[in-house]
Amino acid sequence: MEAKKIMLSGIQPSGDLHLGNYLGAIKGWVDRTEEYDNYYFMADLHTLTVRQDPEAFRKRALEQLALYIACGLDPEKNTLFYQSHVPAHAQLGWVLDCYTMFGELSRMTQFKDKSKKNADNINAGLFTYPALMAADILLYQADYVPVGEDQRQHVELTRDVANRFNGIFGETFKVPEAFVPKEGARIYGLSTPDSKMSKSIPEGCIFLMDDETTINKKVKKAVTDADTEKWVRYDPINKPGVSNMMNIIAALTGKSFEQIENDFEGMGYGKFKPAVAEVIIESLRPIREEATKLIVEEDYLRSVYRAGAEKASILAEKTLKDVYDKVGLTYK
Ligand code: ATP
Ligand code: LTN
């Protein structure tokens, strides 16, 4: 039997997980569990690039693991772990820092955005972030990296670094591909249909742990469109707000835009919004309920992340050894 291809991805525990994270990333991971050999982690080392309250950070990172599982990532079929528990990430990260160019890092959109947002803390980690991300991916010889559209640039850089290294030292790293979903690749904020749904704009962001009342409130206040036509039609240019909500429904239910247009034919936004809220509430309810149960089961969560790190280390150390051998470092 041919070995399964490797899927790998991570999310920073830098804020509570939201619908954008779910539809742009996690849902796609869950849907492909059987097809691939899966590695998913909490990118906690990356989170240190922005100042954190230590206690809140630790709690959030554990909650993220509970949510991964509640979203449907079965720990028996997916290797779930903390990035910081597999030291090879930091070790390969340093080596790749030395094979990643200043110019390349300077062009990263996320670096430019985050430097603007954290003007008083533009630290070296924020700048070299993509080299650590390249290490995360290349350690596992990943074939596919399922992420939202905004992370594509980092995966492209990873490919460049892998090709550069392979060019110098011979075949060492698998050159990975980004795996970006069609629907859900970019969910926009409910209050800002021109920028992505993000935890930094909480009023337009549906968090996975939001209760029914909160979801209803946020959807009710969602920005609809200023055009004269008041019915539901998919047109991201002229109707970004409505199209975004249609995209959410499509991604959650699997319906086509045409089906959704038909469902709401002749109805105004007054009927559309409560239906959108309903779909979101019913889709997230089982996730929230399961996560609430899991979060108090600390022993169980610990056993999951320990087993995950142990399994991940096997593959990671193999690649690290190869890299050490090639660059002339002595492996322990
Ligand atoms: P920030 O708010 O700091 O920009 P974030 O909430 O966008 O962070 P990330 O940790 O950057 O979260 O992203 C985690 C994963 O979720 C990535 O794969 C990213 O592409 C995806 N993602 C995040 N926001 C969205 C969104 N609005 N639509 C689709 N995918 C998203
Ligand atoms: N940079 C990503 C998180 C991340 C990641 C990775 C994603 C860190 N390492 C490796 C995929 C593969 C983000 O901000 N969403």
mmCIF file of C-alpha atoms and ligand atoms in Angstrom:
data_model
loop_
_atom_site.group_PDB
_atom_site.id
_atom_site.type_symbol
_atom_site.label_atom_id
_atom_site.label_comp_id
_atom_site.label_asym_id
_atom_site.label_seq_id
_atom_site.Cartn_x
_atom_site.Cartn_y
_atom_site.Cartn_z
ATOM 1 C CA MET A 1 0.000 0.000 0.000
ATOM 2 C CA GLU A 2 1.285 3.446 -0.888
ATOM 3 C CA ALA A 3 2.081 5.651 2.116
ATOM 4 C CA LYS A 4 -0.403 8.437 2.742
ATOM 5 C CA LYS A 5 0.650 11.978 1.849
ATOM 6 C CA ILE A 6 1.421 14.260 4.748
ATOM 7 C CA MET A 7 -0.818 17.212 5.694
ATOM 8 C CA LEU A 8 0.439 19.677 8.240
ATOM 9 C CA SER A 9 -0.746 22.966 9.638
ATOM 10 C CA GLY A 10 -0.788 25.125 12.734
ATOM 11 C CA ILE A 11 -2.638 28.032 14.257
ATOM 12 C CA GLN A 12 -1.226 30.443 16.791
ATOM 13 C CA PRO A 13 -2.974 30.466 20.165
ATOM 14 C CA SER A 14 -2.917 34.247 19.976
ATOM 15 C CA GLY A 15 -6.671 34.668 20.366
ATOM 16 C CA ASP A 16 -9.840 32.663 20.606
ATOM 17 C CA LEU A 17 -10.562 30.568 17.522
ATOM 18 C CA HIS A 18 -13.186 32.029 15.217
ATOM 19 C CA LEU A 19 -15.328 31.156 12.206
ATOM 20 C CA GLY A 20 -12.598 32.389 9.811
ATOM 21 C CA ASN A 21 -10.098 29.962 11.361
ATOM 22 C CA TYR A 22 -12.669 27.183 11.229
ATOM 23 C CA LEU A 23 -13.777 27.650 7.629
ATOM 24 C CA GLY A 24 -10.407 28.747 6.255
ATOM 25 C CA ALA A 25 -8.418 26.036 7.979
ATOM 26 C CA ILE A 26 -9.752 23.562 10.569
ATOM 27 C CA LYS A 27 -12.851 22.339 8.703
ATOM 28 C CA GLY A 28 -10.693 21.409 5.729
ATOM 29 C CA TRP A 29 -8.354 19.498 8.039
ATOM 30 C CA VAL A 30 -11.247 17.526 9.499
ATOM 31 C CA ASP A 31 -12.746 16.731 6.099
ATOM 32 C CA ARG A 32 -9.471 15.167 4.943
ATOM 33 C CA THR A 33 -8.584 13.161 8.041
ATOM 34 C CA GLU A 34 -8.842 9.759 6.381
ATOM 35 C CA GLU A 35 -7.014 10.632 3.221
ATOM 36 C CA TYR A 36 -3.763 11.887 4.743
ATOM 37 C CA ASP A 37 -1.267 11.417 7.523
ATOM 38 C CA ASN A 38 -2.067 14.512 9.591
ATOM 39 C CA TYR A 39 0.009 16.780 11.826
ATOM 40 C CA TYR A 40 -1.696 19.767 13.458
ATOM 41 C CA PHE A 41 -0.179 21.911 16.144
ATOM 42 C CA MET A 42 -0.629 24.974 18.298
ATOM 43 C CA ALA A 43 1.989 27.422 16.964
ATOM 44 C CA ASP A 44 2.804 28.693 20.434
ATOM 45 C CA LEU A 45 6.410 29.709 19.663
ATOM 46 C CA HIS A 46 5.096 31.984 16.936
ATOM 47 C CA THR A 47 2.688 33.561 19.420
ATOM 48 C CA LEU A 48 5.591 34.920 21.452
ATOM 49 C CA THR A 49 6.263 37.439 18.668
ATOM 50 C CA VAL A 50 3.492 39.499 20.259
ATOM 51 C CA ARG A 51 3.468 40.157 24.026
ATOM 52 C CA GLN A 52 1.234 37.757 25.952
ATOM 53 C CA ASP A 53 -0.117 37.546 29.450
ATOM 54 C CA PRO A 54 1.498 34.209 30.488
ATOM 55 C CA GLU A 55 -1.489 32.750 32.337
ATOM 56 C CA ALA A 56 -4.039 33.716 29.703
ATOM 57 C CA PHE A 57 -1.718 32.435 26.965
ATOM 58 C CA ARG A 58 -1.271 29.025 28.602
ATOM 59 C CA LYS A 59 -5.026 28.670 29.165
ATOM 60 C CA ARG A 60 -5.852 29.717 25.604
ATOM 61 C CA ALA A 61 -3.375 27.251 24.143
ATOM 62 C CA LEU A 62 -5.032 24.392 26.050
ATOM 63 C CA GLU A 63 -8.474 25.604 24.999
ATOM 64 C CA GLN A 64 -7.272 25.559 21.422
ATOM 65 C CA LEU A 65 -6.423 21.880 21.720
ATOM 66 C CA ALA A 66 -9.898 21.203 23.174
ATOM 67 C CA LEU A 67 -11.407 23.087 20.241
ATOM 68 C CA TYR A 68 -9.339 21.213 17.662
ATOM 69 C CA ILE A 69 -10.772 17.981 19.053
ATOM 70 C CA ALA A 70 -14.294 19.424 19.371
ATOM 71 C CA CYS A 71 -14.164 20.548 15.724
ATOM 72 C CA GLY A 72 -13.700 16.892 14.803
ATOM 73 C CA LEU A 73 -9.961 16.294 14.794
ATOM 74 C CA ASP A 74 -9.781 12.807 16.266
ATOM 75 C CA PRO A 75 -6.487 12.510 18.220
ATOM 76 C CA GLU A 76 -6.268 8.860 17.185
ATOM 77 C CA LYS A 77 -6.135 9.870 13.539
ATOM 78 C CA ASN A 78 -4.368 13.230 13.779
ATOM 79 C CA THR A 79 -1.114 14.012 15.527
ATOM 80 C CA LEU A 80 -1.999 17.008 17.727
ATOM 81 C CA PHE A 81 0.780 18.792 19.608
ATOM 82 C CA TYR A 82 2.348 21.998 20.838
ATOM 83 C CA GLN A 83 5.074 23.388 18.583
ATOM 84 C CA SER A 84 7.164 24.194 21.666
ATOM 85 C CA HIS A 85 7.141 20.536 22.764
ATOM 86 C CA VAL A 86 9.144 19.432 19.754
ATOM 87 C CA PRO A 87 12.490 21.249 20.104
ATOM 88 C CA ALA A 88 13.443 20.393 16.517
ATOM 89 C CA HIS A 89 11.206 23.281 15.375
ATOM 90 C CA ALA A 90 13.403 25.864 17.058
ATOM 91 C CA GLN A 91 16.564 24.005 16.055
ATOM 92 C CA LEU A 92 15.723 23.784 12.368
ATOM 93 C CA GLY A 93 14.251 27.297 12.595
ATOM 94 C CA TRP A 94 17.688 28.663 13.440
ATOM 95 C CA VAL A 95 19.367 26.776 10.612
ATOM 96 C CA LEU A 96 16.778 28.059 8.139
ATOM 97 C CA ASP A 97 17.209 31.622 9.434
ATOM 98 C CA CYS A 98 20.630 31.289 7.862
ATOM 99 C CA TYR A 99 19.147 30.241 4.496
ATOM 100 C CA THR A 100 16.388 32.861 4.345
ATOM 101 C CA MET A 101 17.188 36.294 2.977
ATOM 102 C CA PHE A 102 16.568 39.662 4.586
ATOM 103 C CA GLY A 103 14.951 40.868 1.346
ATOM 104 C CA GLU A 104 12.552 37.918 1.270
ATOM 105 C CA LEU A 105 11.448 38.444 4.845
ATOM 106 C CA SER A 106 11.022 42.188 4.251
ATOM 107 C CA ARG A 107 8.452 41.484 1.549
ATOM 108 C CA MET A 108 6.091 39.471 3.763
ATOM 109 C CA THR A 109 2.680 41.109 3.990
ATOM 110 C CA GLN A 110 2.005 39.697 7.456
ATOM 111 C CA PHE A 111 5.258 41.211 8.738
ATOM 112 C CA LYS A 112 4.321 44.607 7.321
ATOM 113 C CA ASP A 113 0.790 44.416 8.787
ATOM 114 C CA LYS A 114 1.903 43.194 12.197
ATOM 115 C CA SER A 115 4.704 45.788 12.405
ATOM 116 C CA LYS A 116 2.135 48.476 11.870
ATOM 117 C CA LYS A 117 -0.119 47.001 14.562
ATOM 118 C CA ASN A 118 2.766 46.509 17.039
ATOM 119 C CA ALA A 119 4.867 49.554 16.211
ATOM 120 C CA ASP A 120 6.376 49.571 19.711
ATOM 121 C CA ASN A 121 7.499 45.929 19.509
ATOM 122 C CA ILE A 122 8.879 45.098 16.069
ATOM 123 C CA ASN A 123 11.092 42.313 17.381
ATOM 124 C CA ALA A 124 13.428 39.975 15.512
ATOM 125 C CA GLY A 125 11.003 37.066 15.999
ATOM 126 C CA LEU A 126 8.274 38.932 14.163
ATOM 127 C CA PHE A 127 10.673 39.404 11.271
ATOM 128 C CA THR A 128 12.043 35.851 11.091
ATOM 129 C CA TYR A 129 8.617 34.303 11.782
ATOM 130 C CA PRO A 130 8.372 32.786 8.258
ATOM 131 C CA ALA A 131 11.696 30.931 8.634
ATOM 132 C CA LEU A 132 10.333 29.210 11.749
ATOM 133 C CA MET A 133 7.157 28.451 9.847
ATOM 134 C CA ALA A 134 9.271 26.945 7.057
ATOM 135 C CA ALA A 135 10.947 24.748 9.681
ATOM 136 C CA ASP A 136 7.524 23.682 11.036
ATOM 137 C CA ILE A 137 6.552 22.476 7.599
ATOM 138 C CA LEU A 138 9.823 21.068 6.250
ATOM 139 C CA LEU A 139 10.604 19.012 9.381
ATOM 140 C CA TYR A 140 7.673 16.745 8.553
ATOM 141 C CA GLN A 141 8.323 16.468 4.802
ATOM 142 C CA ALA A 142 4.755 17.734 4.419
ATOM 143 C CA ASP A 143 3.112 17.424 1.013
ATOM 144 C CA TYR A 144 0.255 19.823 1.717
ATOM 145 C CA VAL A 145 -0.240 22.770 4.040
ATOM 146 C CA PRO A 146 -3.936 23.601 4.437
ATOM 147 C CA VAL A 147 -4.253 27.299 5.301
ATOM 148 C CA GLY A 148 -6.384 30.315 4.465
ATOM 149 C CA GLU A 149 -5.428 32.632 1.619
ATOM 150 C CA ASP A 150 -3.481 35.010 3.891
ATOM 151 C CA GLN A 151 -0.844 32.339 4.624
ATOM 152 C CA ARG A 152 -0.131 31.449 1.005
ATOM 153 C CA GLN A 153 2.814 33.845 0.832
ATOM 154 C CA HIS A 154 4.518 32.106 3.756
ATOM 155 C CA VAL A 155 4.111 28.717 2.111
ATOM 156 C CA GLU A 156 5.591 30.132 -1.101
ATOM 157 C CA LEU A 157 8.591 31.344 0.881
ATOM 158 C CA THR A 158 8.891 27.892 2.451
ATOM 159 C CA ARG A 159 9.085 26.402 -1.036
ATOM 160 C CA ASP A 160 11.813 28.871 -2.017
ATOM 161 C CA VAL A 161 13.837 28.054 1.099
ATOM 162 C CA ALA A 162 13.398 24.298 0.551
ATOM 163 C CA ASN A 163 14.509 24.578 -3.077
ATOM 164 C CA ARG A 164 17.494 26.691 -2.092
ATOM 165 C CA PHE A 165 18.587 24.194 0.557
ATOM 166 C CA ASN A 166 18.008 21.204 -1.725
ATOM 167 C CA GLY A 167 19.965 22.991 -4.460
ATOM 168 C CA ILE A 168 22.992 23.350 -2.198
ATOM 169 C CA PHE A 169 22.892 20.052 -0.296
ATOM 170 C CA GLY A 170 20.884 17.699 -2.494
ATOM 171 C CA GLU A 171 17.346 16.380 -1.858
ATOM 172 C CA THR A 172 16.653 17.079 1.812
ATOM 173 C CA PHE A 173 13.173 18.589 2.022
ATOM 174 C CA LYS A 174 9.946 17.772 0.289
ATOM 175 C CA VAL A 175 8.751 20.971 -1.428
ATOM 176 C CA PRO A 176 5.240 21.513 0.014
ATOM 177 C CA GLU A 177 2.136 22.960 -1.556
ATOM 178 C CA ALA A 178 -0.380 25.307 0.035
ATOM 179 C CA PHE A 179 -3.862 23.831 0.138
ATOM 180 C CA VAL A 180 -6.351 26.694 0.155
ATOM 181 C CA PRO A 181 -10.086 25.897 0.257
ATOM 182 C CA LYS A 182 -12.369 27.302 -2.463
ATOM 183 C CA GLU A 183 -15.194 28.349 -0.179
ATOM 184 C CA GLY A 184 -14.137 29.758 3.136
ATOM 185 C CA ALA A 185 -10.633 30.686 1.972
ATOM 186 C CA ARG A 186 -11.321 34.213 3.040
ATOM 187 C CA ILE A 187 -14.192 35.004 5.370
ATOM 188 C CA TYR A 188 -14.677 38.723 5.830
ATOM 189 C CA GLY A 189 -15.655 40.472 9.026
ATOM 190 C CA LEU A 190 -19.411 40.907 9.502
ATOM 191 C CA SER A 191 -18.856 44.552 10.368
ATOM 192 C CA THR A 192 -16.051 45.027 7.817
ATOM 193 C CA PRO A 193 -16.864 43.176 4.594
ATOM 194 C CA ASP A 194 -13.715 44.628 3.045
ATOM 195 C CA SER A 195 -11.261 43.048 5.496
ATOM 196 C CA LYS A 196 -10.896 39.488 6.743
ATOM 197 C CA MET A 197 -12.736 38.256 9.810
ATOM 198 C CA SER A 198 -10.226 38.642 12.580
ATOM 199 C CA LYS A 199 -10.170 38.487 16.352
ATOM 200 C CA SER A 200 -8.844 42.057 16.387
ATOM 201 C CA ILE A 201 -12.294 43.294 15.260
ATOM 202 C CA PRO A 202 -14.443 41.302 17.724
ATOM 203 C CA GLU A 203 -17.788 42.925 16.875
ATOM 204 C CA GLY A 204 -17.650 41.443 13.364
ATOM 205 C CA CYS A 205 -16.027 38.192 14.386
ATOM 206 C CA ILE A 206 -17.928 35.034 15.343
ATOM 207 C CA PHE A 207 -15.879 33.112 17.893
ATOM 208 C CA LEU A 208 -16.380 29.355 18.051
ATOM 209 C CA MET A 209 -17.336 29.659 21.729
ATOM 210 C CA ASP A 210 -19.890 32.462 21.168
ATOM 211 C CA ASP A 211 -23.346 31.595 22.491
ATOM 212 C CA GLU A 212 -26.614 31.874 20.598
ATOM 213 C CA THR A 213 -27.478 35.386 21.813
ATOM 214 C CA THR A 214 -24.060 36.756 20.886
ATOM 215 C CA ILE A 215 -24.185 35.220 17.407
ATOM 216 C CA ASN A 216 -27.671 36.599 16.816
ATOM 217 C CA LYS A 217 -26.543 40.061 17.881
ATOM 218 C CA LYS A 218 -23.449 40.058 15.681
ATOM 219 C CA VAL A 219 -25.302 38.835 12.598
ATOM 220 C CA LYS A 220 -28.123 41.316 13.161
ATOM 221 C CA LYS A 221 -25.588 44.136 13.088
ATOM 222 C CA ALA A 222 -23.767 42.738 10.040
ATOM 223 C CA VAL A 223 -23.174 45.323 7.343
ATOM 224 C CA THR A 224 -25.337 44.711 4.288
ATOM 225 C CA ASP A 225 -24.886 46.560 1.045
ATOM 226 C CA ALA A 226 -25.573 50.070 -0.068
ATOM 227 C CA ASP A 227 -26.720 49.148 -3.564
ATOM 228 C CA THR A 228 -30.371 49.702 -4.472
ATOM 229 C CA GLU A 229 -31.128 46.027 -5.036
ATOM 230 C CA LYS A 230 -32.312 44.573 -1.733
ATOM 231 C CA TRP A 231 -32.287 40.891 -2.463
ATOM 232 C CA VAL A 232 -29.823 38.092 -1.996
ATOM 233 C CA ARG A 233 -27.427 37.661 -4.898
ATOM 234 C CA TYR A 234 -23.787 36.562 -5.027
ATOM 235 C CA ASP A 235 -21.793 39.540 -6.253
ATOM 236 C CA PRO A 236 -18.651 40.129 -4.161
ATOM 237 C CA ILE A 237 -17.866 43.425 -5.940
ATOM 238 C CA ASN A 238 -21.199 45.212 -5.539
ATOM 239 C CA LYS A 239 -22.569 43.196 -2.616
ATOM 240 C CA PRO A 240 -19.593 42.281 -0.439
ATOM 241 C CA GLY A 241 -21.572 42.021 2.815
ATOM 242 C CA VAL A 242 -24.309 39.739 1.483
ATOM 243 C CA SER A 243 -21.828 37.714 -0.591
ATOM 244 C CA ASN A 244 -19.715 37.144 2.500
ATOM 245 C CA MET A 245 -22.718 35.785 4.401
ATOM 246 C CA MET A 246 -23.588 33.579 1.417
ATOM 247 C CA ASN A 247 -20.024 32.322 1.430
ATOM 248 C CA ILE A 248 -20.390 31.445 5.125
ATOM 249 C CA ILE A 249 -23.618 29.531 4.455
ATOM 250 C CA ALA A 250 -22.072 27.763 1.460
ATOM 251 C CA ALA A 251 -19.012 26.730 3.445
ATOM 252 C CA LEU A 252 -21.086 25.505 6.417
ATOM 253 C CA THR A 253 -23.827 23.677 4.510
ATOM 254 C CA GLY A 254 -22.208 22.712 1.213
ATOM 255 C CA LYS A 255 -24.945 24.558 -0.726
ATOM 256 C CA SER A 256 -24.076 26.345 -3.957
ATOM 257 C CA PHE A 257 -24.563 30.115 -4.315
ATOM 258 C CA GLU A 258 -27.330 29.406 -6.793
ATOM 259 C CA GLN A 259 -29.177 27.212 -4.287
ATOM 260 C CA ILE A 260 -28.850 29.922 -1.652
ATOM 261 C CA GLU A 261 -30.144 32.575 -4.066
ATOM 262 C CA ASN A 262 -33.128 30.323 -4.804
ATOM 263 C CA ASP A 263 -33.791 29.696 -1.109
ATOM 264 C CA PHE A 264 -34.148 33.444 -0.520
ATOM 265 C CA GLU A 265 -35.804 34.452 -3.751
ATOM 266 C CA GLY A 266 -38.166 37.372 -3.277
ATOM 267 C CA MET A 267 -37.111 37.863 0.344
ATOM 268 C CA GLY A 268 -35.261 40.895 1.709
ATOM 269 C CA TYR A 269 -32.332 41.029 4.094
ATOM 270 C CA GLY A 270 -34.766 41.008 7.025
ATOM 271 C CA LYS A 271 -35.399 37.303 6.383
ATOM 272 C CA PHE A 272 -31.879 36.503 5.229
ATOM 273 C CA LYS A 273 -29.999 37.570 8.364
ATOM 274 C CA PRO A 274 -31.907 35.415 10.877
ATOM 275 C CA ALA A 275 -31.400 32.455 8.537
ATOM 276 C CA VAL A 276 -27.671 33.134 8.410
ATOM 277 C CA ALA A 277 -27.563 33.353 12.212
ATOM 278 C CA GLU A 278 -29.471 30.069 12.466
ATOM 279 C CA VAL A 279 -27.040 28.219 10.200
ATOM 280 C CA ILE A 280 -24.070 29.516 12.173
ATOM 281 C CA ILE A 281 -25.653 28.728 15.556
ATOM 282 C CA GLU A 282 -26.613 25.180 14.597
ATOM 283 C CA SER A 283 -23.229 24.489 13.003
ATOM 284 C CA LEU A 284 -21.265 25.745 15.977
ATOM 285 C CA ARG A 285 -23.490 24.362 18.749
ATOM 286 C CA PRO A 286 -22.008 20.828 18.826
ATOM 287 C CA ILE A 287 -18.479 22.251 18.709
ATOM 288 C CA ARG A 288 -19.098 24.607 21.626
ATOM 289 C CA GLU A 289 -20.793 21.893 23.696
ATOM 290 C CA GLU A 290 -18.021 19.370 23.106
ATOM 291 C CA ALA A 291 -15.252 21.906 23.812
ATOM 292 C CA THR A 292 -16.950 22.934 27.065
ATOM 293 C CA LYS A 293 -16.880 19.289 28.169
ATOM 294 C CA LEU A 294 -13.278 18.707 27.121
ATOM 295 C CA ILE A 295 -11.716 21.820 28.568
ATOM 296 C CA VAL A 296 -12.086 20.556 32.136
ATOM 297 C CA GLU A 297 -10.566 17.185 31.280
ATOM 298 C CA GLU A 298 -7.006 18.333 31.733
ATOM 299 C CA ASP A 299 -5.528 14.852 32.204
ATOM 300 C CA TYR A 300 -7.019 13.726 28.945
ATOM 301 C CA LEU A 301 -5.783 16.800 27.079
ATOM 302 C CA ARG A 302 -2.321 16.310 28.561
ATOM 303 C CA SER A 303 -2.241 12.712 27.380
ATOM 304 C CA VAL A 304 -3.204 13.860 23.884
ATOM 305 C CA TYR A 305 -0.524 16.537 23.564
ATOM 306 C CA ARG A 306 2.169 14.340 25.090
ATOM 307 C CA ALA A 307 1.453 11.475 22.729
ATOM 308 C CA GLY A 308 1.299 13.988 19.864
ATOM 309 C CA ALA A 309 4.721 15.461 20.640
ATOM 310 C CA GLU A 310 6.225 12.000 20.979
ATOM 311 C CA LYS A 311 4.920 10.917 17.606
ATOM 312 C CA ALA A 312 5.806 14.225 15.906
ATOM 313 C CA SER A 313 9.362 14.080 17.283
ATOM 314 C CA ILE A 314 10.104 10.841 15.466
ATOM 315 C CA LEU A 315 9.653 12.399 12.047
ATOM 316 C CA ALA A 316 11.057 15.781 13.060
ATOM 317 C CA GLU A 317 14.280 14.337 14.498
ATOM 318 C CA LYS A 318 14.853 12.289 11.371
ATOM 319 C CA THR A 319 14.819 15.420 9.204
ATOM 320 C CA LEU A 320 16.851 17.401 11.728
ATOM 321 C CA LYS A 321 19.553 14.735 11.748
ATOM 322 C CA ASP A 322 19.752 14.808 7.971
ATOM 323 C CA VAL A 323 20.060 18.610 8.018
ATOM 324 C CA TYR A 324 22.729 18.568 10.751
ATOM 325 C CA ASP A 325 24.705 15.980 8.782
ATOM 326 C CA LYS A 326 24.494 18.030 5.626
ATOM 327 C CA VAL A 327 25.401 21.457 7.026
ATOM 328 C CA GLY A 328 28.252 20.022 9.118
ATOM 329 C CA LEU A 329 26.744 20.139 12.601
ATOM 330 C CA THR A 330 27.176 17.071 14.770
ATOM 331 C CA TYR A 331 23.881 15.398 15.638
ATOM 332 C CA LYS A 332 23.676 14.481 19.345
HETATM 333 P P1 ATP B 1 -5.069 37.738 13.233
HETATM 334 O O1 ATP B 1 -6.399 38.148 13.755
HETATM 335 O O2 ATP B 1 -3.915 38.049 14.135
HETATM 336 O O3 ATP B 1 -4.820 38.113 11.798
HETATM 337 P P2 ATP B 1 -6.202 35.254 12.711
HETATM 338 O O4 ATP B 1 -7.339 35.249 13.645
HETATM 339 O O5 ATP B 1 -6.409 35.609 11.282
HETATM 340 O O6 ATP B 1 -5.057 36.160 13.280
HETATM 341 P P3 ATP B 1 -4.295 33.222 12.241
HETATM 342 O O7 ATP B 1 -3.628 32.544 13.376
HETATM 343 O O8 ATP B 1 -3.530 34.215 11.441
HETATM 344 O O9 ATP B 1 -5.629 33.818 12.788
HETATM 345 O O10 ATP B 1 -4.862 32.148 11.232
HETATM 346 C C1 ATP B 1 -5.059 30.781 11.493
HETATM 347 C C2 ATP B 1 -5.590 30.077 10.258
HETATM 348 O O11 ATP B 1 -6.906 30.533 9.971
HETATM 349 C C3 ATP B 1 -4.775 30.344 9.002
HETATM 350 O O12 ATP B 1 -4.740 29.189 8.212
HETATM 351 C C4 ATP B 1 -5.529 31.442 8.327
HETATM 352 O O13 ATP B 1 -5.299 31.458 6.944
HETATM 353 C C5 ATP B 1 -6.968 31.074 8.670
HETATM 354 N N1 ATP B 1 -7.806 32.269 8.735
HETATM 355 C C6 ATP B 1 -7.744 33.261 9.644
HETATM 356 N N2 ATP B 1 -8.682 34.188 9.422
HETATM 357 C C7 ATP B 1 -9.374 33.762 8.336
HETATM 358 C C8 ATP B 1 -10.483 34.285 7.598
HETATM 359 N N3 ATP B 1 -11.065 35.406 7.961
HETATM 360 N N4 ATP B 1 -10.926 33.590 6.545
HETATM 361 C C9 ATP B 1 -10.351 32.426 6.194
HETATM 362 N N5 ATP B 1 -9.307 31.878 6.831
HETATM 363 C C10 ATP B 1 -8.812 32.527 7.896
HETATM 364 N N1 LTN B 2 1.613 31.511 10.392
HETATM 365 C C1 LTN B 2 0.421 30.764 10.602
HETATM 366 C C2 LTN B 2 0.554 29.767 11.721
HETATM 367 C C3 LTN B 2 1.588 28.757 11.433
HETATM 368 C C4 LTN B 2 1.521 27.730 10.447
HETATM 369 C C5 LTN B 2 2.749 27.022 10.537
HETATM 370 C C6 LTN B 2 0.570 27.361 9.490
HETATM 371 C C7 LTN B 2 2.774 28.625 12.064
HETATM 372 N N2 LTN B 2 3.478 27.591 11.542
HETATM 373 C C8 LTN B 2 3.030 25.951 9.695
HETATM 374 C C9 LTN B 2 0.860 26.277 8.657
HETATM 375 C C10 LTN B 2 2.083 25.591 8.764
HETATM 376 C C11 LTN B 2 -0.691 31.725 10.902
HETATM 377 O O1 LTN B 2 -0.460 32.818 11.334
HETATM 378 N N3 LTN B 2 -1.884 31.324 10.689
#
